[in-house]
mmCIF file of C-alpha atoms in Angstrom:
data_model
loop_
_atom_site.group_PDB
_atom_site.id
_atom_site.type_symbol
_atom_site.label_atom_id
_atom_site.label_comp_id
_atom_site.label_asym_id
_atom_site.label_seq_id
_atom_site.Cartn_x
_atom_site.Cartn_y
_atom_site.Cartn_z
ATOM 1 C CA MET R 1 101.650 134.195 153.306
ATOM 2 C CA ARG R 2 101.951 132.940 149.759
ATOM 3 C CA TYR R 3 99.982 134.463 146.923
ATOM 4 C CA ARG R 4 100.308 134.482 143.176
ATOM 5 C CA ASN R 5 98.647 137.785 142.433
ATOM 6 C CA ILE R 6 96.940 140.785 143.996
ATOM 7 C CA ILE R 7 93.711 142.087 142.487
ATOM 8 C CA ASP R 8 92.724 145.605 143.440
ATOM 9 C CA ILE R 9 88.943 145.655 143.862
ATOM 10 C CA SER R 10 88.832 149.277 145.054
ATOM 11 C CA LEU R 11 87.419 152.141 143.022
ATOM 12 C CA PRO R 12 89.822 155.006 142.324
ATOM 13 C CA VAL R 13 88.732 158.076 144.312
ATOM 14 C CA GLN R 14 88.890 161.292 142.321
ATOM 15 C CA GLU R 15 87.021 164.521 141.657
ATOM 16 C CA GLY R 16 83.976 164.010 139.464
ATOM 17 C CA MET R 17 83.591 160.344 140.391
ATOM 18 C CA VAL R 18 80.118 158.905 140.749
ATOM 19 C CA CYS R 19 78.703 159.096 144.268
ATOM 20 C CA PHE R 20 75.400 157.872 145.611
ATOM 21 C CA PRO R 21 72.877 160.751 145.558
ATOM 22 C CA GLY R 22 72.987 162.791 148.774
ATOM 23 C CA ASN R 23 76.665 162.107 149.380
ATOM 24 C CA PRO R 24 79.195 164.931 149.224
ATOM 25 C CA SER R 25 81.237 165.316 146.045
ATOM 26 C CA VAL R 26 84.933 164.554 146.148
ATOM 27 C CA GLU R 27 87.178 167.622 146.227
ATOM 28 C CA PHE R 28 90.968 167.586 146.279
ATOM 29 C CA THR R 29 92.964 170.786 146.894
ATOM 30 C CA ARG R 30 96.700 170.816 146.384
ATOM 31 C CA ILE R 31 98.749 172.631 149.042
ATOM 32 C CA ASP R 32 102.382 173.620 148.482
ATOM 33 C CA THR R 33 104.169 173.659 151.839
ATOM 34 C CA GLY R 34 107.397 174.986 150.321
ATOM 35 C CA SER R 35 109.336 171.738 150.569
ATOM 36 C CA SER R 36 106.562 169.289 149.636
ATOM 37 C CA TYR R 37 103.038 168.910 148.344
ATOM 38 C CA ILE R 38 100.078 167.769 150.392
ATOM 39 C CA SER R 39 96.350 167.743 149.688
ATOM 40 C CA SER R 40 93.133 168.632 151.387
ATOM 41 C CA ILE R 41 90.396 166.035 150.869
ATOM 42 C CA ILE R 42 86.642 166.394 151.027
ATOM 43 C CA MET R 43 84.694 163.170 150.591
ATOM 44 C CA GLY R 44 81.890 161.136 152.086
ATOM 45 C CA SER R 45 82.223 158.204 154.442
ATOM 46 C CA HIS R 46 80.310 156.136 151.829
ATOM 47 C CA THR R 47 82.252 157.302 148.771
ATOM 48 C CA GLY R 48 83.896 154.781 146.465
ATOM 49 C CA THR R 49 84.788 151.449 148.044
ATOM 50 C CA HIS R 50 83.618 151.618 151.656
ATOM 51 C CA ILE R 51 82.106 149.771 154.570
ATOM 52 C CA ASP R 52 78.697 150.231 156.074
ATOM 53 C CA ALA R 53 79.194 149.846 159.824
ATOM 54 C CA PRO R 54 76.200 148.869 161.975
ATOM 55 C CA GLY R 55 75.895 152.525 163.074
ATOM 56 C CA HIS R 56 74.849 153.368 159.504
ATOM 57 C CA ILE R 57 71.274 152.535 160.480
ATOM 58 C CA SER R 58 71.151 153.392 164.171
ATOM 59 C CA ALA R 59 73.264 155.535 166.444
ATOM 60 C CA GLY R 60 73.225 152.841 169.127
ATOM 61 C CA LEU R 61 74.994 150.215 167.046
ATOM 62 C CA ALA R 62 78.701 149.529 166.547
ATOM 63 C CA GLY R 63 80.793 152.082 164.695
ATOM 64 C CA VAL R 64 83.709 151.606 162.323
ATOM 65 C CA ASP R 65 86.278 151.151 165.073
ATOM 66 C CA ASP R 66 84.138 148.638 166.985
ATOM 67 C CA VAL R 67 84.221 146.010 164.257
ATOM 68 C CA PRO R 68 86.835 143.320 165.046
ATOM 69 C CA LEU R 69 89.749 143.551 162.624
ATOM 70 C CA GLN R 70 89.542 139.790 161.987
ATOM 71 C CA THR R 71 86.367 140.506 160.020
ATOM 72 C CA PHE R 72 88.314 142.330 157.359
ATOM 73 C CA ILE R 73 90.954 139.684 156.644
ATOM 74 C CA GLY R 74 90.480 136.102 155.593
ATOM 75 C CA PRO R 75 89.160 133.658 153.022
ATOM 76 C CA CYS R 76 86.266 134.816 150.870
ATOM 77 C CA ARG R 77 84.112 133.614 148.038
ATOM 78 C CA VAL R 78 83.149 135.668 145.019
ATOM 79 C CA LEU R 79 79.791 134.378 143.795
ATOM 80 C CA ASP R 80 78.870 134.678 140.131
ATOM 81 C CA MET R 81 75.632 136.681 139.924
ATOM 82 C CA THR R 82 76.311 138.163 136.507
ATOM 83 C CA HIS R 83 73.292 136.286 135.099
ATOM 84 C CA VAL R 84 70.913 138.051 137.505
ATOM 85 C CA LYS R 85 68.784 140.612 135.697
ATOM 86 C CA ASP R 86 67.752 143.109 138.378
ATOM 87 C CA VAL R 87 67.906 141.697 141.873
ATOM 88 C CA VAL R 88 69.791 139.022 143.810
ATOM 89 C CA ARG R 89 67.191 136.783 145.486
ATOM 90 C CA THR R 90 67.388 133.955 147.989
ATOM 91 C CA GLU R 91 67.029 131.403 145.199
ATOM 92 C CA ASP R 92 70.134 132.806 143.517
ATOM 93 C CA LEU R 93 72.164 132.362 146.700
ATOM 94 C CA GLU R 94 70.888 129.001 148.001
ATOM 95 C CA PRO R 95 72.853 126.808 145.569
ATOM 96 C CA PHE R 96 76.135 128.092 147.000
ATOM 97 C CA GLY R 97 75.596 126.585 150.452
ATOM 98 C CA ILE R 98 76.740 129.692 152.274
ATOM 99 C CA GLY R 99 78.029 128.861 155.759
ATOM 100 C CA ALA R 100 78.645 130.612 159.063
ATOM 101 C CA GLY R 101 81.577 132.999 159.227
ATOM 102 C CA GLU R 102 82.009 133.316 155.463
ATOM 103 C CA ARG R 103 82.989 136.451 153.609
ATOM 104 C CA ILE R 104 80.680 136.601 150.621
ATOM 105 C CA LEU R 105 81.097 138.968 147.667
ATOM 106 C CA VAL R 106 78.627 138.994 144.784
ATOM 107 C CA LYS R 107 79.759 139.843 141.281
ATOM 108 C CA THR R 108 76.884 141.217 139.217
ATOM 109 C CA ARG R 109 76.470 142.974 135.906
ATOM 110 C CA ASN R 110 77.186 146.203 137.829
ATOM 111 C CA SER R 111 80.901 145.432 137.597
ATOM 112 C CA LEU R 112 80.602 144.742 133.868
ATOM 113 C CA GLU R 113 78.728 147.992 133.210
ATOM 114 C CA GLY R 114 81.271 150.013 135.159
ATOM 115 C CA PHE R 115 81.168 152.930 137.531
ATOM 116 C CA ASP R 116 81.406 155.884 135.162
ATOM 117 C CA ALA R 117 77.741 156.890 135.421
ATOM 118 C CA PHE R 118 75.111 156.623 138.122
ATOM 119 C CA ARG R 119 72.242 154.297 137.281
ATOM 120 C CA ASP R 120 69.080 153.533 139.238
ATOM 121 C CA THR R 121 68.921 150.196 137.431
ATOM 122 C CA TYR R 122 71.783 148.616 139.349
ATOM 123 C CA VAL R 123 71.523 145.060 140.659
ATOM 124 C CA TYR R 124 70.753 145.004 144.389
ATOM 125 C CA LEU R 125 69.970 142.500 147.160
ATOM 126 C CA ASP R 126 66.317 142.111 148.100
ATOM 127 C CA GLY R 127 64.992 142.030 151.668
ATOM 128 C CA ASP R 128 64.314 138.285 151.774
ATOM 129 C CA ALA R 129 67.790 137.505 150.456
ATOM 130 C CA ALA R 130 69.268 139.818 153.115
ATOM 131 C CA ASP R 131 67.349 137.888 155.768
ATOM 132 C CA TYR R 132 68.668 134.675 154.249
ATOM 133 C CA VAL R 133 72.359 135.634 154.331
ATOM 134 C CA ALA R 134 71.980 137.176 157.792
ATOM 135 C CA GLY R 135 70.501 133.850 158.893
ATOM 136 C CA ARG R 136 73.586 132.061 157.619
ATOM 137 C CA ASN R 137 75.642 134.126 160.105
ATOM 138 C CA ILE R 138 78.188 135.236 157.567
ATOM 139 C CA ALA R 139 81.000 137.610 158.591
ATOM 140 C CA LEU R 140 80.792 140.072 155.753
ATOM 141 C CA PHE R 141 78.802 140.747 152.593
ATOM 142 C CA GLY R 142 80.116 142.707 149.629
ATOM 143 C CA ILE R 143 78.507 143.991 146.457
ATOM 144 C CA ASP R 144 79.718 145.791 143.372
ATOM 145 C CA TRP R 145 77.604 148.910 143.576
ATOM 146 C CA LEU R 146 77.478 151.972 145.809
ATOM 147 C CA SER R 147 74.412 150.600 147.580
ATOM 148 C CA ILE R 148 73.225 147.143 148.474
ATOM 149 C CA LYS R 149 69.548 148.103 148.353
ATOM 150 C CA LYS R 150 67.154 149.303 145.730
ATOM 151 C CA ARG R 151 66.795 153.000 145.027
ATOM 152 C CA GLY R 152 63.461 154.334 143.811
ATOM 153 C CA GLY R 153 60.085 152.569 143.611
ATOM 154 C CA PRO R 154 58.099 150.870 146.403
ATOM 155 C CA GLU R 155 60.795 148.281 147.141
ATOM 156 C CA ALA R 156 63.220 151.018 148.199
ATOM 157 C CA ALA R 157 61.199 151.252 151.429
ATOM 158 C CA ASP R 158 62.361 147.751 152.391
ATOM 159 C CA GLN R 159 65.320 148.534 154.656
ATOM 160 C CA ARG R 160 66.241 144.897 155.331
ATOM 161 C CA PRO R 161 69.284 144.831 152.997
ATOM 162 C CA HIS R 162 70.791 147.217 155.532
ATOM 163 C CA THR R 163 68.982 146.339 158.730
ATOM 164 C CA SER R 164 69.019 142.534 158.624
ATOM 165 C CA LEU R 165 72.766 142.472 158.120
ATOM 166 C CA LEU R 166 73.898 145.452 160.193
ATOM 167 C CA ALA R 167 71.708 144.736 163.219
ATOM 168 C CA LYS R 168 73.507 141.377 163.457
ATOM 169 C CA GLY R 169 76.890 143.070 163.189
ATOM 170 C CA ILE R 170 77.508 141.803 159.652
ATOM 171 C CA VAL R 171 79.582 144.435 157.864
ATOM 172 C CA ILE R 172 78.675 145.406 154.303
ATOM 173 C CA PHE R 173 81.251 146.339 151.677
ATOM 174 C CA GLU R 174 79.896 148.497 148.867
ATOM 175 C CA GLY R 175 81.569 149.940 145.809
ATOM 176 C CA LEU R 176 83.657 146.849 145.090
ATOM 177 C CA GLN R 177 85.008 146.696 141.567
ATOM 178 C CA LEU R 178 84.849 143.048 140.517
ATOM 179 C CA GLY R 179 85.115 143.370 136.729
ATOM 180 C CA ASP R 180 88.513 141.644 136.631
ATOM 181 C CA VAL R 181 87.638 138.966 139.171
ATOM 182 C CA ILE R 182 86.845 135.419 138.111
ATOM 183 C CA PRO R 183 84.280 134.099 140.625
ATOM 184 C CA GLY R 184 85.813 131.663 143.093
ATOM 185 C CA ASP R 185 87.900 131.474 146.239
ATOM 186 C CA TYR R 186 90.275 134.232 147.326
ATOM 187 C CA TYR R 187 91.902 135.712 150.388
ATOM 188 C CA PHE R 188 90.198 139.022 151.163
ATOM 189 C CA ILE R 189 91.861 142.029 152.736
ATOM 190 C CA GLY R 190 89.571 145.041 153.037
ATOM 191 C CA LEU R 191 90.772 147.681 155.469
ATOM 192 C CA PRO R 192 88.605 150.698 156.284
ATOM 193 C CA LEU R 193 90.304 153.872 157.438
ATOM 194 C CA ARG R 194 90.298 154.053 161.223
ATOM 195 C CA LEU R 195 87.749 156.862 161.321
ATOM 196 C CA LEU R 196 85.944 157.323 164.629
ATOM 197 C CA LEU R 197 82.604 157.476 162.850
ATOM 198 C CA PRO R 198 79.520 155.396 163.587
ATOM 199 C CA ASP R 199 78.247 154.989 160.033
ATOM 200 C CA GLY R 200 81.039 153.820 157.775
ATOM 201 C CA ALA R 201 84.411 154.572 156.242
ATOM 202 C CA PRO R 202 86.213 154.491 152.905
ATOM 203 C CA ALA R 203 88.292 151.327 152.538
ATOM 204 C CA ARG R 204 90.983 149.780 150.390
ATOM 205 C CA ALA R 205 90.030 146.269 149.393
ATOM 206 C CA ILE R 206 92.131 143.687 147.597
ATOM 207 C CA LEU R 207 91.938 140.001 146.775
ATOM 208 C CA LEU R 208 94.914 137.709 146.994
ATOM 209 C CA GLN R 209 94.909 134.906 144.469
ATOM 210 C CA GLN R 210 96.508 131.847 146.011
ATOM 211 C CA MET E 1 97.408 132.727 156.145
ATOM 212 C CA ARG E 2 97.866 131.846 159.762
ATOM 213 C CA TYR E 3 98.269 134.490 162.410
ATOM 214 C CA ARG E 4 97.899 134.567 166.164
ATOM 215 C CA ASN E 5 96.965 138.186 166.606
ATOM 216 C CA ILE E 6 96.326 141.448 164.788
ATOM 217 C CA ILE E 7 97.861 144.662 166.103
ATOM 218 C CA ASP E 8 96.319 147.882 164.857
ATOM 219 C CA ILE E 9 99.124 150.374 164.325
ATOM 220 C CA SER E 10 96.855 153.061 162.871
ATOM 221 C CA LEU E 11 95.968 156.285 164.648
ATOM 222 C CA PRO E 12 92.259 156.901 165.198
ATOM 223 C CA VAL E 13 91.103 159.760 162.964
ATOM 224 C CA GLN E 14 88.813 162.228 164.716
ATOM 225 C CA GLU E 15 88.078 165.900 165.085
ATOM 226 C CA GLY E 16 90.637 167.702 167.212
ATOM 227 C CA MET E 17 93.373 165.147 166.564
ATOM 228 C CA VAL E 18 96.930 166.345 166.226
ATOM 229 C CA CYS E 19 97.964 167.150 162.651
ATOM 230 C CA PHE E 20 101.291 168.313 161.315
ATOM 231 C CA PRO E 21 101.287 172.132 161.090
ATOM 232 C CA GLY E 22 99.950 173.346 157.739
ATOM 233 C CA ASN E 23 97.673 170.355 157.270
ATOM 234 C CA PRO E 24 93.889 170.831 157.296
ATOM 235 C CA SER E 25 92.008 170.007 160.488
ATOM 236 C CA VAL E 26 89.733 166.978 160.533
ATOM 237 C CA GLU E 27 86.024 167.794 160.291
ATOM 238 C CA PHE E 28 83.205 165.259 160.347
ATOM 239 C CA THR E 29 79.632 166.303 159.552
ATOM 240 C CA ARG E 30 76.777 163.882 160.171
ATOM 241 C CA ILE E 31 74.133 163.696 157.453
ATOM 242 C CA ASP E 32 70.739 162.084 158.050
ATOM 243 C CA THR E 33 69.459 160.664 154.740
ATOM 244 C CA GLY E 34 66.123 159.648 156.257
ATOM 245 C CA SER E 35 66.808 155.922 156.296
ATOM 246 C CA SER E 36 70.473 155.998 157.325
ATOM 247 C CA TYR E 37 73.324 158.145 158.526
ATOM 248 C CA ILE E 38 76.352 159.089 156.489
ATOM 249 C CA SER E 39 79.167 161.579 157.091
ATOM 250 C CA SER E 40 81.044 164.231 155.245
ATOM 251 C CA ILE E 41 84.788 164.134 155.881
ATOM 252 C CA ILE E 42 87.387 166.876 155.592
ATOM 253 C CA MET E 43 90.954 165.782 156.214
ATOM 254 C CA GLY E 44 94.439 165.996 154.785
ATOM 255 C CA SER E 45 96.200 163.402 152.673
ATOM 256 C CA HIS E 46 98.925 163.309 155.377
ATOM 257 C CA THR E 47 96.611 163.117 158.387
ATOM 258 C CA GLY E 48 96.967 160.320 160.912
ATOM 259 C CA THR E 49 98.543 157.121 159.613
ATOM 260 C CA HIS E 50 99.420 157.760 155.970
ATOM 261 C CA ILE E 51 101.842 157.154 153.164
ATOM 262 C CA ASP E 52 104.149 159.638 151.527
ATOM 263 C CA ALA E 53 104.130 158.749 147.850
ATOM 264 C CA PRO E 54 107.083 159.826 145.699
ATOM 265 C CA GLY E 55 104.938 162.681 144.316
ATOM 266 C CA HIS E 56 105.067 164.271 147.779
ATOM 267 C CA ILE E 57 108.334 165.922 146.775
ATOM 268 C CA SER E 58 107.975 166.376 143.021
ATOM 269 C CA ALA E 59 105.032 166.422 140.653
ATOM 270 C CA GLY E 60 106.897 164.229 138.175
ATOM 271 C CA LEU E 61 107.245 161.244 140.493
ATOM 272 C CA ALA E 62 104.894 158.322 141.145
ATOM 273 C CA GLY E 63 101.575 158.996 142.846
ATOM 274 C CA VAL E 64 99.638 156.889 145.345
ATOM 275 C CA ASP E 65 98.108 154.653 142.706
ATOM 276 C CA ASP E 66 101.415 154.047 140.925
ATOM 277 C CA VAL E 67 103.005 152.232 143.850
ATOM 278 C CA PRO E 68 102.839 148.436 143.323
ATOM 279 C CA LEU E 69 100.428 146.868 145.808
ATOM 280 C CA GLN E 70 103.037 144.236 146.722
ATOM 281 C CA THR E 71 104.912 146.997 148.542
ATOM 282 C CA PHE E 72 102.150 147.289 151.112
ATOM 283 C CA ILE E 73 101.917 143.621 152.090
ATOM 284 C CA GLY E 74 104.586 141.335 153.397
ATOM 285 C CA PRO E 75 107.131 140.566 156.099
ATOM 286 C CA CYS E 76 108.476 143.489 158.074
ATOM 287 C CA ARG E 77 110.815 144.226 160.930
ATOM 288 C CA VAL E 78 110.088 146.616 163.763
ATOM 289 C CA LEU E 79 113.438 147.966 164.988
ATOM 290 C CA ASP E 80 113.814 149.078 168.586
ATOM 291 C CA MET E 81 114.921 152.714 168.556
ATOM 292 C CA THR E 82 113.360 153.636 171.885
ATOM 293 C CA HIS E 83 116.838 154.326 173.324
ATOM 294 C CA VAL E 84 117.495 157.028 170.722
ATOM 295 C CA LYS E 85 117.371 160.482 172.284
ATOM 296 C CA ASP E 86 116.570 162.837 169.403
ATOM 297 C CA VAL E 87 117.466 161.416 166.021
ATOM 298 C CA VAL E 88 117.882 158.042 164.333
ATOM 299 C CA ARG E 89 121.349 157.959 162.762
ATOM 300 C CA THR E 90 123.152 155.520 160.476
ATOM 301 C CA GLU E 91 125.039 154.057 163.436
ATOM 302 C CA ASP E 92 121.729 153.181 165.100
ATOM 303 C CA LEU E 93 120.580 151.273 162.012
ATOM 304 C CA GLU E 94 123.780 149.511 160.937
ATOM 305 C CA PRO E 95 123.703 146.748 163.589
ATOM 306 C CA PHE E 96 120.415 145.447 162.141
ATOM 307 C CA GLY E 97 121.909 144.431 158.808
ATOM 308 C CA ILE E 98 119.044 145.839 156.796
ATOM 309 C CA GLY E 99 118.722 144.113 153.433
ATOM 310 C CA ALA E 100 117.212 144.789 150.027
ATOM 311 C CA GLY E 101 113.428 144.626 149.759
ATOM 312 C CA GLU E 102 112.809 144.843 153.504
ATOM 313 C CA ARG E 103 109.936 146.691 155.138
ATOM 314 C CA ILE E 104 111.510 148.538 158.060
ATOM 315 C CA LEU E 105 109.540 150.261 160.821
ATOM 316 C CA VAL E 106 111.285 152.119 163.618
ATOM 317 C CA LYS E 107 109.773 152.262 167.075
ATOM 318 C CA THR E 108 110.977 155.343 168.953
ATOM 319 C CA ARG E 109 110.031 157.164 172.111
ATOM 320 C CA ASN E 110 107.422 158.975 169.988
ATOM 321 C CA SER E 111 105.128 155.965 170.381
ATOM 322 C CA LEU E 112 105.709 155.930 174.132
ATOM 323 C CA GLU E 113 104.957 159.634 174.503
ATOM 324 C CA GLY E 114 101.766 159.326 172.491
ATOM 325 C CA PHE E 115 99.992 161.405 169.906
ATOM 326 C CA ASP E 116 97.796 163.638 172.039
ATOM 327 C CA ALA E 117 99.882 166.777 171.603
ATOM 328 C CA PHE E 118 102.111 168.113 168.874
ATOM 329 C CA ARG E 119 105.785 168.328 169.796
ATOM 330 C CA ASP E 120 108.721 169.697 167.814
ATOM 331 C CA THR E 121 110.996 167.444 169.859
ATOM 332 C CA TYR E 122 109.942 164.234 168.142
ATOM 333 C CA VAL E 123 112.505 161.641 167.079
ATOM 334 C CA TYR E 124 113.234 161.814 163.334
ATOM 335 C CA LEU E 125 115.553 160.271 160.758
ATOM 336 C CA ASP E 126 118.580 162.321 159.742
ATOM 337 C CA GLY E 127 119.717 162.857 156.157
ATOM 338 C CA ASP E 128 122.693 160.505 156.309
ATOM 339 C CA ALA E 129 120.559 157.725 157.772
ATOM 340 C CA ALA E 130 118.006 158.283 155.003
ATOM 341 C CA ASP E 131 120.792 157.908 152.439
ATOM 342 C CA TYR E 132 121.872 154.755 154.234
ATOM 343 C CA VAL E 133 118.474 153.017 154.184
ATOM 344 C CA ALA E 134 117.840 154.181 150.615
ATOM 345 C CA GLY E 135 121.164 152.598 149.712
ATOM 346 C CA ARG E 136 120.004 149.307 151.222
ATOM 347 C CA ASN E 137 117.176 149.299 148.636
ATOM 348 C CA ILE E 138 114.456 148.639 151.161
ATOM 349 C CA ALA E 139 110.822 148.485 150.033
ATOM 350 C CA LEU E 140 109.264 150.697 152.669
ATOM 351 C CA PHE E 141 110.228 152.731 155.723
ATOM 352 C CA GLY E 142 107.855 153.550 158.553
ATOM 353 C CA ILE E 143 108.144 155.811 161.575
ATOM 354 C CA ASP E 144 105.956 156.582 164.554
ATOM 355 C CA TRP E 145 105.484 160.291 164.060
ATOM 356 C CA LEU E 146 103.641 162.512 161.605
ATOM 357 C CA SER E 147 106.866 163.382 159.857
ATOM 358 C CA ILE E 148 110.089 161.506 159.191
ATOM 359 C CA LYS E 149 112.211 164.641 159.124
ATOM 360 C CA LYS E 150 113.138 167.323 161.589
ATOM 361 C CA ARG E 151 110.967 170.373 161.992
ATOM 362 C CA GLY E 152 112.554 173.682 163.005
ATOM 363 C CA GLY E 153 116.222 174.585 163.251
ATOM 364 C CA PRO E 154 118.909 174.396 160.555
ATOM 365 C CA GLU E 155 118.621 170.632 160.078
ATOM 366 C CA ALA E 156 115.035 171.021 158.881
ATOM 367 C CA ALA E 157 116.475 172.295 155.598
ATOM 368 C CA ASP E 158 117.950 168.826 154.922
ATOM 369 C CA GLN E 159 115.275 167.298 152.691
ATOM 370 C CA ARG E 160 116.995 163.913 152.334
ATOM 371 C CA PRO E 161 114.704 162.045 154.745
ATOM 372 C CA HIS E 162 112.066 162.639 152.073
ATOM 373 C CA THR E 163 114.080 162.937 148.902
ATOM 374 C CA SER E 164 116.577 160.068 149.297
ATOM 375 C CA LEU E 165 113.777 157.583 149.911
ATOM 376 C CA LEU E 166 111.025 158.905 147.658
ATOM 377 C CA ALA E 167 113.228 159.603 144.624
ATOM 378 C CA LYS E 168 114.098 155.877 144.695
ATOM 379 C CA GLY E 169 110.434 154.936 144.924
ATOM 380 C CA ILE E 170 110.705 153.848 148.563
ATOM 381 C CA VAL E 171 107.365 154.579 150.211
ATOM 382 C CA ILE E 172 107.310 156.179 153.661
ATOM 383 C CA PHE E 173 104.675 155.374 156.283
ATOM 384 C CA GLU E 174 104.191 158.092 158.879
ATOM 385 C CA GLY E 175 101.878 158.282 161.866
ATOM 386 C CA LEU E 176 102.347 154.654 162.867
ATOM 387 C CA GLN E 177 101.338 153.914 166.426
ATOM 388 C CA LEU E 178 103.820 151.367 167.745
ATOM 389 C CA GLY E 179 103.296 151.703 171.494
ATOM 390 C CA ASP E 180 101.878 148.191 171.804
ATOM 391 C CA VAL E 181 104.375 146.573 169.458
ATOM 392 C CA ILE E 182 107.288 144.519 170.768
ATOM 393 C CA PRO E 183 110.142 145.040 168.287
ATOM 394 C CA GLY E 184 110.660 142.015 166.052
ATOM 395 C CA ASP E 185 109.312 140.263 162.993
ATOM 396 C CA TYR E 186 105.741 140.683 161.773
ATOM 397 C CA TYR E 187 103.628 140.496 158.657
ATOM 398 C CA PHE E 188 102.773 144.027 157.589
ATOM 399 C CA ILE E 189 99.582 145.080 155.840
ATOM 400 C CA GLY E 190 99.306 148.820 155.255
ATOM 401 C CA LEU E 191 96.750 149.819 152.666
ATOM 402 C CA PRO E 192 96.410 153.431 151.565
ATOM 403 C CA LEU E 193 93.070 154.601 150.228
ATOM 404 C CA ARG E 194 93.070 154.452 146.447
ATOM 405 C CA LEU E 195 93.121 158.225 146.072
ATOM 406 C CA LEU E 196 94.269 159.516 142.697
ATOM 407 C CA LEU E 197 96.627 161.981 144.356
ATOM 408 C CA PRO E 198 100.328 162.430 143.677
ATOM 409 C CA ASP E 199 101.457 163.217 147.210
ATOM 410 C CA GLY E 200 100.068 160.665 149.641
ATOM 411 C CA ALA E 201 96.993 159.100 151.207
ATOM 412 C CA PRO E 202 95.606 158.107 154.587
ATOM 413 C CA ALA E 203 96.114 154.413 155.238
ATOM 414 C CA ARG E 204 95.070 151.625 157.575
ATOM 415 C CA ALA E 205 98.070 149.705 158.800
ATOM 416 C CA ILE E 206 98.149 146.522 160.844
ATOM 417 C CA LEU E 207 100.682 143.949 161.935
ATOM 418 C CA LEU E 208 99.962 140.253 161.956
ATOM 419 C CA GLN E 209 101.727 138.342 164.696
ATOM 420 C CA GLN E 210 102.601 134.906 163.407
#
């Protein structure tokens, strides 16, 4: 495989990092074995850059290790949504002609504002737009915040940003850091840890620039 | 990138899995947020498939996030060491003509015996062989057990399987599952979580068959 450059789109995982409310805080403990150092890690399955597996919304759906590995590797498009004020809607997505099997990442102002503080005012996907991308039969959808759906207010009750995608087996990547990424075409590699969990797993995600 | 097949060479991470003595046990706790399920994870930085970063042996050396990402992606060779009884020695490696910049994985009887029980009789790399591969200036060395060096007995005091490689910045992958891998040429992708730890990190590793 030829590539010109690798862009790391993963958030660094460290103590004190911002987590979505309700998720465990990251704790690292250094252990001296005598001849080497190791660490004990406490973190959440949805901490930092991670996947939502279908089992995130229902115990009966596919877990992390049930998702075909092909999903996580292949061409992707980073769509420029930095102009969007609060919410990515169907009308923002339609001009891109999203097709079946695509890996779609949206770059919003979230990446520009950074990940140093938790904000309820992050840009999210609305329920209709989730139905729209699910209807396009994409392979994977990624966003640059710790959640794809609104938090707080009446619209937070609309579960479709999770359910429309996950019930169809479309994996969601959250916590992507796209600040350094110029929207366009890339080769995506986003590998979740092989955790035997139904709901999700931390992942390392990179873009190859070809 | 074209490939015919993906082989997962990562160990599944789950409660009760075998860990190297002294490492924390894996614990998963399910959390119901009301609209979704998440999990709390306790594990070690050297649990399952993982990298040893140079900082594993000395606090002054490079940590996980200091290793160039190019190291983790590229052509590799899986060497057949399944005939080796106890220890991979220089004379076992010499016939392969290992060259600078190579990613070298050794398949031993460890992969054939499986990872369901901890054994002190695993196949390891000896100190002279570690000096030899370090001298070849390889990029990465991987082995199919939770440690690259002997445990127990006088030879366990020889730290070179760690120090010769890591002091040169050569990353070690441990816990690779190579049972399904026919020795030969592959494209390696092994991405550690982006943990800001000096000593190592769990990783997802795959081979692309081209």
